[in-house]
GROMACS .gro file of C-alpha atoms in nm:
model
  311
    1MET     CA    1  -1.475   0.226   1.337
    2LEU     CA    2  -1.323   0.048   1.039
    3PRO     CA    3  -1.434   0.137   0.686
    4GLU     CA    4  -1.683  -0.079   0.498
    5SER     CA    5  -1.403  -0.221   0.281
    6PHE     CA    6  -1.285  -0.434   0.574
    7LYS     CA    7  -1.615  -0.622   0.567
    8LYS     CA    8  -1.506  -0.769   0.233
    9ALA     CA    9  -1.224  -0.961   0.403
   10ASN     CA   10  -1.277  -1.336   0.407
   11GLN     CA   11  -0.991  -1.395   0.652
   12TYR     CA   12  -0.899  -1.228   0.981
   13LEU     CA   13  -0.594  -1.251   1.207
   14SER     CA   14  -0.556  -1.059   1.532
   15ARG     CA   15  -0.231  -0.922   1.669
   16ASP     CA   16  -0.243  -1.191   1.939
   17HIS     CA   17  -0.097  -1.422   1.674
   18HIS     CA   18   0.250  -1.285   1.608
   19THR     CA   19   0.613  -1.386   1.581
   20TYR     CA   20   0.950  -1.218   1.630
   21SER     CA   21   1.130  -1.407   1.354
   22PHE     CA   22   1.090  -1.564   1.012
   23ALA     CA   23   1.163  -1.935   0.968
   24SER     CA   24   1.032  -2.234   0.777
   25THR     CA   25   0.992  -2.421   1.107
   26HIS     CA   26   0.728  -2.182   1.241
   27GLN     CA   27   0.379  -2.323   1.248
   28PRO     CA   28   0.125  -2.115   1.054
   29VAL     CA   29  -0.162  -1.960   1.248
   30LEU     CA   30  -0.379  -1.899   0.940
   31THR     CA   31  -0.411  -2.067   0.601
   32VAL     CA   32  -0.546  -1.870   0.305
   33GLN     CA   33  -0.604  -1.908  -0.068
   34PRO     CA   34  -0.455  -1.691  -0.344
   35GLY     CA   35  -0.695  -1.405  -0.405
   36ASP     CA   36  -0.811  -1.391  -0.043
   37LEU     CA   37  -0.864  -1.057   0.128
   38ILE     CA   38  -0.711  -1.067   0.474
   39HIS     CA   39  -0.781  -0.829   0.762
   40LEU     CA   40  -0.475  -0.816   0.988
   41GLN     CA   41  -0.438  -0.641   1.320
   42THR     CA   42  -0.084  -0.530   1.410
   43TRP     CA   43   0.103  -0.414   1.718
   44ASP     CA   44   0.326  -0.110   1.717
   45CYS     CA   45   0.696  -0.198   1.691
   46PHE     CA   46   0.732  -0.191   2.071
   47ALA     CA   47   0.449  -0.443   2.124
   48GLY     CA   48   0.276  -0.206   2.364
   49GLN     CA   49   0.580  -0.138   2.584
   50VAL     CA   50   0.553   0.243   2.544
   51ILE     CA   51   0.224   0.361   2.691
   52VAL     CA   52   0.285   0.643   2.942
   53ASP     CA   53   0.532   0.934   2.953
   54ALA     CA   54   0.775   0.743   3.173
   55ASP     CA   55   0.805   0.479   2.901
   56LEU     CA   56   0.935   0.727   2.644
   57THR     CA   57   1.294   0.703   2.767
   58LYS     CA   58   1.305   0.365   2.936
   59GLU     CA   59   1.501   0.070   2.803
   60ILE     CA   60   1.291  -0.156   2.586
   61ASP     CA   61   1.297  -0.535   2.590
   62ASP     CA   62   1.458  -0.589   2.249
   63SER     CA   63   1.327  -0.944   2.236
   64LYS     CA   64   0.979  -0.793   2.202
   65VAL     CA   65   1.046  -0.547   1.920
   66ASN     CA   66   0.888  -0.565   1.573
   67PRO     CA   67   0.620  -0.830   1.627
   68ALA     CA   68   0.491  -0.953   1.291
   69THR     CA   69   0.134  -1.080   1.272
   70GLY     CA   70   0.145  -1.434   1.134
   71PRO     CA   71   0.282  -1.662   1.005
   72ILE     CA   72   0.026  -1.702   0.726
   73TYR     CA   73   0.035  -2.006   0.498
   74ILE     CA   74  -0.068  -1.929   0.139
   75ASN     CA   75  -0.190  -2.239  -0.046
   76SER     CA   76  -0.017  -2.315  -0.380
   77ALA     CA   77   0.286  -2.095  -0.298
   78GLU     CA   78   0.594  -2.309  -0.364
   79PRO     CA   79   0.968  -2.251  -0.393
   80GLY     CA   80   1.044  -2.070  -0.719
   81ASP     CA   81   0.721  -1.871  -0.708
   82THR     CA   82   0.666  -1.510  -0.610
   83LEU     CA   83   0.421  -1.400  -0.342
   84ALA     CA   84   0.241  -1.073  -0.424
   85ILE     CA   85   0.093  -0.878  -0.131
   86THR     CA   86  -0.123  -0.578  -0.223
   87ILE     CA   87  -0.194  -0.327   0.055
   88LEU     CA   88  -0.556  -0.216   0.018
   89GLU     CA   89  -0.616  -0.026   0.342
   90ILE     CA   90  -0.418   0.086   0.648
   91ILE     CA   91  -0.610   0.223   0.945
   92THR     CA   92  -0.386   0.343   1.226
   93GLN     CA   93  -0.470   0.382   1.590
   94GLU     CA   94  -0.502   0.738   1.719
   95ARG     CA   95  -0.171   0.767   1.902
   96GLY     CA   96   0.183   0.689   1.793
   97VAL     CA   97   0.530   0.738   1.936
   98ALA     CA   98   0.886   0.817   1.827
   99ARG     CA   99   1.206   0.797   2.029
  100CYS     CA  100   1.578   0.877   1.996
  101PHE     CA  101   1.879   0.762   2.195
  102GLU     CA  102   2.248   0.838   2.226
  103GLY     CA  103   2.460   0.620   2.000
  104GLU     CA  104   2.187   0.544   1.749
  105GLY     CA  105   2.122   0.760   1.443
  106GLN     CA  106   2.285   1.044   1.253
  107LEU     CA  107   2.221   1.311   1.517
  108SER     CA  108   2.264   1.099   1.827
  109HIS     CA  109   2.593   1.270   1.913
  110LEU     CA  110   2.398   1.592   1.973
  111LEU     CA  111   2.165   1.442   2.235
  112SER     CA  112   2.200   1.503   2.607
  113GLY     CA  113   2.005   1.188   2.683
  114PRO     CA  114   1.721   0.969   2.562
  115TYR     CA  115   1.411   1.148   2.437
  116GLY     CA  116   1.069   1.062   2.298
  117ARG     CA  117   0.723   1.197   2.236
  118PHE     CA  118   0.373   1.083   2.156
  119PHE     CA  119   0.181   1.191   1.846
  120ALA     CA  120  -0.191   1.229   1.788
  121VAL     CA  121  -0.302   1.072   1.458
  122LEU     CA  122  -0.652   1.186   1.362
  123ASP     CA  123  -0.835   1.251   1.035
  124GLY     CA  124  -0.524   1.195   0.824
  125VAL     CA  125  -0.307   1.439   1.022
  126VAL     CA  126  -0.013   1.364   1.252
  127THR     CA  127   0.023   1.621   1.533
  128MET     CA  128   0.363   1.638   1.701
  129ASN     CA  129   0.298   1.947   1.918
  130GLU     CA  130   0.108   2.277   1.900
  131GLN     CA  131   0.339   2.406   1.627
  132ILE     CA  132   0.406   2.094   1.421
  133SER     CA  133   0.159   1.883   1.229
  134PHE     CA  134   0.177   1.714   0.890
  135PRO     CA  135  -0.018   1.470   0.671
  136ALA     CA  136  -0.021   1.108   0.779
  137SER     CA  137   0.129   0.862   0.532
  138PRO     CA  138   0.069   0.516   0.678
  139MET     CA  139   0.302   0.235   0.574
  140LEU     CA  140   0.423  -0.108   0.685
  141GLY     CA  141   0.784  -0.156   0.791
  142VAL     CA  142   0.792  -0.537   0.818
  143ILE     CA  143   0.671  -0.758   0.534
  144GLY     CA  144   0.848  -1.091   0.500
  145VAL     CA  145   0.838  -1.464   0.439
  146ALA     CA  146   1.042  -1.759   0.563
  147PRO     CA  147   1.403  -1.726   0.439
  148GLU     CA  148   1.577  -1.995   0.239
  149SER     CA  149   1.754  -2.127   0.547
  150GLY     CA  150   1.772  -2.066   0.918
  151GLU     CA  151   1.579  -1.824   1.135
  152ILE     CA  152   1.598  -1.446   1.090
  153ALA     CA  153   1.462  -1.201   1.346
  154THR     CA  154   1.201  -0.948   1.237
  155MET     CA  155   1.439  -0.657   1.303
  156PRO     CA  156   1.679  -0.691   1.004
  157ALA     CA  157   1.591  -0.693   0.635
  158GLY     CA  158   1.710  -0.941   0.374
  159LYS     CA  159   1.622  -1.126   0.058
  160HIS     CA  160   1.316  -1.260   0.239
  161GLY     CA  161   1.190  -0.906   0.308
  162GLY     CA  162   1.160  -0.846   0.681
  163ASN     CA  163   1.218  -0.497   0.816
  164LEU     CA  164   1.243  -0.323   0.478
  165ASP     CA  165   1.123   0.011   0.621
  166ASN     CA  166   1.042   0.145   0.275
  167ASN     CA  167   0.785   0.422   0.312
  168MET     CA  168   0.652   0.332  -0.034
  169ASN     CA  169   0.510   0.009   0.113
  170LYS     CA  170   0.180   0.187   0.163
  171VAL     CA  171  -0.181   0.172   0.040
  172GLY     CA  172  -0.184   0.087  -0.329
  173ALA     CA  173   0.153  -0.087  -0.325
  174THR     CA  174   0.212  -0.450  -0.420
  175ILE     CA  175   0.517  -0.608  -0.258
  176TYR     CA  176   0.671  -0.909  -0.434
  177LEU     CA  177   0.864  -1.159  -0.220
  178PRO     CA  178   1.052  -1.473  -0.325
  179VAL     CA  179   0.894  -1.795  -0.202
  180LYS     CA  180   1.150  -2.038  -0.056
  181HIS     CA  181   0.919  -2.279   0.128
  182SER     CA  182   0.571  -2.420   0.077
  183GLY     CA  183   0.310  -2.168   0.189
  184ALA     CA  184   0.565  -1.882   0.206
  185LEU     CA  185   0.480  -1.814   0.577
  186LEU     CA  186   0.401  -1.444   0.556
  187GLY     CA  187   0.436  -1.205   0.850
  188ILE     CA  188   0.344  -0.834   0.863
  189GLY     CA  189   0.397  -0.562   1.124
  190ASP     CA  190   0.585  -0.245   1.224
  191MET     CA  191   0.318   0.002   1.108
  192HIS     CA  192   0.406   0.371   1.091
  193ALA     CA  193   0.171   0.668   1.063
  194ALA     CA  194   0.462   0.845   0.891
  195MET     CA  195   0.830   0.772   0.833
  196GLY     CA  196   1.095   0.966   0.645
  197ASP     CA  197   1.349   0.816   0.408
  198GLY     CA  198   1.637   0.685   0.615
  199GLU     CA  199   1.441   0.670   0.943
  200ILE     CA  200   1.748   0.844   1.084
  201SER     CA  201   1.661   0.819   1.455
  202GLY     CA  202   1.558   0.455   1.431
  203THR     CA  203   1.184   0.517   1.460
  204GLY     CA  204   0.902   0.653   1.250
  205VAL     CA  205   0.572   0.737   1.413
  206GLU     CA  206   0.536   0.388   1.557
  207ILE     CA  207   0.175   0.281   1.583
  208GLY     CA  208  -0.058  -0.017   1.576
  209GLY     CA  209  -0.364  -0.060   1.361
  210ASP     CA  210  -0.555  -0.263   1.106
  211VAL     CA  211  -0.449  -0.364   0.755
  212LEU     CA  212  -0.643  -0.504   0.462
  213ILE     CA  213  -0.432  -0.698   0.213
  214LYS     CA  214  -0.480  -0.924  -0.086
  215VAL     CA  215  -0.240  -1.210  -0.155
  216GLU     CA  216  -0.165  -1.367  -0.493
  217VAL     CA  217   0.088  -1.623  -0.614
  218ILE     CA  218   0.285  -1.575  -0.935
  219LYS     CA  219   0.390  -1.921  -1.047
  220ALA     CA  220   0.738  -2.006  -1.177
  221ILE     CA  221   0.869  -1.649  -1.155
  222THR     CA  222   1.086  -1.550  -0.865
  223THR     CA  223   1.279  -1.251  -0.733
  224ASP     CA  224   1.617  -1.230  -0.565
  225TYR     CA  225   1.530  -0.938  -0.336
  226PRO     CA  226   1.186  -0.788  -0.267
  227VAL     CA  227   1.032  -0.559  -0.527
  228THR     CA  228   0.754  -0.304  -0.470
  229GLU     CA  229   0.512  -0.191  -0.741
  230LEU     CA  230   0.301   0.126  -0.734
  231GLY     CA  231   0.076   0.287  -0.993
  232ASP     CA  232   0.353   0.489  -1.156
  233CYS     CA  233   0.671   0.298  -1.075
  234TRP     CA  234   0.838  -0.013  -0.941
  235ILE     CA  235   1.109  -0.020  -0.679
  236THR     CA  236   1.395  -0.261  -0.618
  237HIS     CA  237   1.569  -0.304  -0.283
  238GLY     CA  238   1.926  -0.362  -0.176
  239VAL     CA  239   2.023  -0.478   0.172
  240ALA     CA  240   2.363  -0.496   0.341
  241VAL     CA  241   2.499  -0.492   0.695
  242GLN     CA  242   2.631  -0.144   0.787
  243ASP     CA  243   2.729  -0.073   0.425
  244ILE     CA  244   2.493   0.166   0.247
  245GLU     CA  245   2.715   0.171  -0.063
  246ALA     CA  246   2.680  -0.205  -0.098
  247ALA     CA  247   2.303  -0.180  -0.045
  248MET     CA  248   2.279   0.083  -0.320
  249ARG     CA  249   2.480  -0.132  -0.558
  250ILE     CA  250   2.251  -0.430  -0.495
  251ALA     CA  251   1.938  -0.219  -0.557
  252CYS     CA  252   2.089  -0.108  -0.890
  253GLU     CA  253   2.190  -0.461  -0.985
  254GLN     CA  254   1.840  -0.588  -0.908
  255ALA     CA  255   1.677  -0.323  -1.128
  256ALA     CA  256   1.923  -0.381  -1.412
  257GLY     CA  257   1.865  -0.755  -1.391
  258LEU     CA  258   1.489  -0.713  -1.428
  259LEU     CA  259   1.533  -0.479  -1.725
  260VAL     CA  260   1.763  -0.728  -1.899
  261ASP     CA  261   1.585  -1.051  -1.808
  262HIS     CA  262   1.225  -0.937  -1.855
  263TRP     CA  263   1.229  -0.641  -2.092
  264GLY     CA  264   1.511  -0.712  -2.338
  265PHE     CA  265   1.744  -0.430  -2.238
  266ILE     CA  266   2.113  -0.480  -2.297
  267ILE     CA  267   2.310  -0.415  -1.979
  268GLU     CA  268   2.464  -0.095  -2.119
  269ASP     CA  269   2.121   0.053  -2.196
  270ALA     CA  270   1.993  -0.058  -1.857
  271PHE     CA  271   2.285   0.120  -1.693
  272ILE     CA  272   2.219   0.442  -1.882
  273PHE     CA  273   1.840   0.429  -1.832
  274LEU     CA  274   1.878   0.378  -1.457
  275SER     CA  275   2.110   0.679  -1.447
  276VAL     CA  276   1.902   0.922  -1.652
  277ALA     CA  277   1.544   0.829  -1.556
  278CYS     CA  278   1.544   0.650  -1.221
  279ASP     CA  279   1.591   0.753  -0.858
  280LEU     CA  280   1.833   0.586  -0.618
  281GLY     CA  281   1.761   0.652  -0.253
  282ILE     CA  282   1.777   0.523   0.102
  283ALA     CA  283   1.492   0.344   0.279
  284GLN     CA  284   1.676   0.300   0.609
  285ASN     CA  285   2.020   0.398   0.736
  286VAL     CA  286   2.024   0.450   1.112
  287HIS     CA  287   2.399   0.511   1.122
  288PRO     CA  288   2.593   0.436   1.341
  289SER     CA  289   2.373   0.162   1.486
  290THR     CA  290   2.453  -0.195   1.390
  291GLY     CA  291   2.235  -0.397   1.158
  292THR     CA  292   2.107  -0.385   0.804
  293VAL     CA  293   2.075  -0.078   0.587
  294ILE     CA  294   1.834  -0.064   0.294
  295ALA     CA  295   1.854   0.118  -0.039
  296LYS     CA  296   1.576   0.155  -0.295
  297LEU     CA  297   1.576   0.233  -0.667
  298ARG     CA  298   1.260   0.377  -0.824
  299VAL     CA  299   1.199   0.284  -1.189
  300PRO     CA  300   0.920   0.479  -1.364
  301LYS     CA  301   0.662   0.277  -1.556
  302ILE     CA  302   0.708   0.335  -1.926
  303ALA     CA  303   0.612   0.123  -2.227
  304ALA     CA  304   0.956  -0.039  -2.231
  305CYS     CA  305   0.927  -0.165  -1.868
  306PRO     CA  306   0.567  -0.123  -1.747
  307ARG     CA  307   0.602  -0.371  -1.458
  308PRO     CA  308   0.884  -0.542  -1.272
  309PHE     CA  309   0.816  -0.873  -1.446
  310LYS     CA  310   0.696  -0.970  -1.791
  311LEU     CA  311   0.419  -1.214  -1.703
   0.00000   0.00000   0.00000
């Protein structure tokens, strides 16, 4: 049973309408207005391929990983604008899954073979086994729009968003994405009931569910990489291929750029402020697997920089 808040949605899109890539050539399956509340249903990252115990260690069809519900066309969103997606509610299903495999992740060299387990997710608690349970912290791994050029699968991250796997992209967060094409063409998926920084095995508690979001368009202001805003901070992202140091540098450069361009910092003061008051961390780094790695830099909201952008 979904909470009453979902009844306020004036748009709905089921998980039957999904894509495995972001591209300007994709045809939208829903058109909405800025300010609309949208109820989305999402698959788990495996698109229902892991159901019974025997599935926990089987090979997955990688072409059916990370389905993103969409694409959604947002009227009035044009190149040079910023799309703002606020996550109002996340309601997970009651069972999730996590897996680990040799050759993927920081501890993969210690494995004797593939392994996985199911989790119960009930009443805000994730139960791993009789001894281990912990609070659920639902979040969305994939939030993206059509990139400037070409087609990008939903698995990697980039300037367009995509598989950011930032566990701060949760209820109460607003994610800002740069619009490169009319309508933006938003896609959302890869829900987790919980996921640690780094996602070191390659999975969080993968799960499907329902999401309530609000979309807005900020005209004539754009971002280079995605930015997340919460009640007490804003967070920049850096993305690179198999180079966490480069990803961290980009996250720092993005934060410094916003401080200089929007809040009048000189670069030297931005550098010092980021060092003494801000937190640089890792959203995803499933070393040694190939693909993108993502860094994040948390900037506290103070009077000198109360938001990412000066509107």
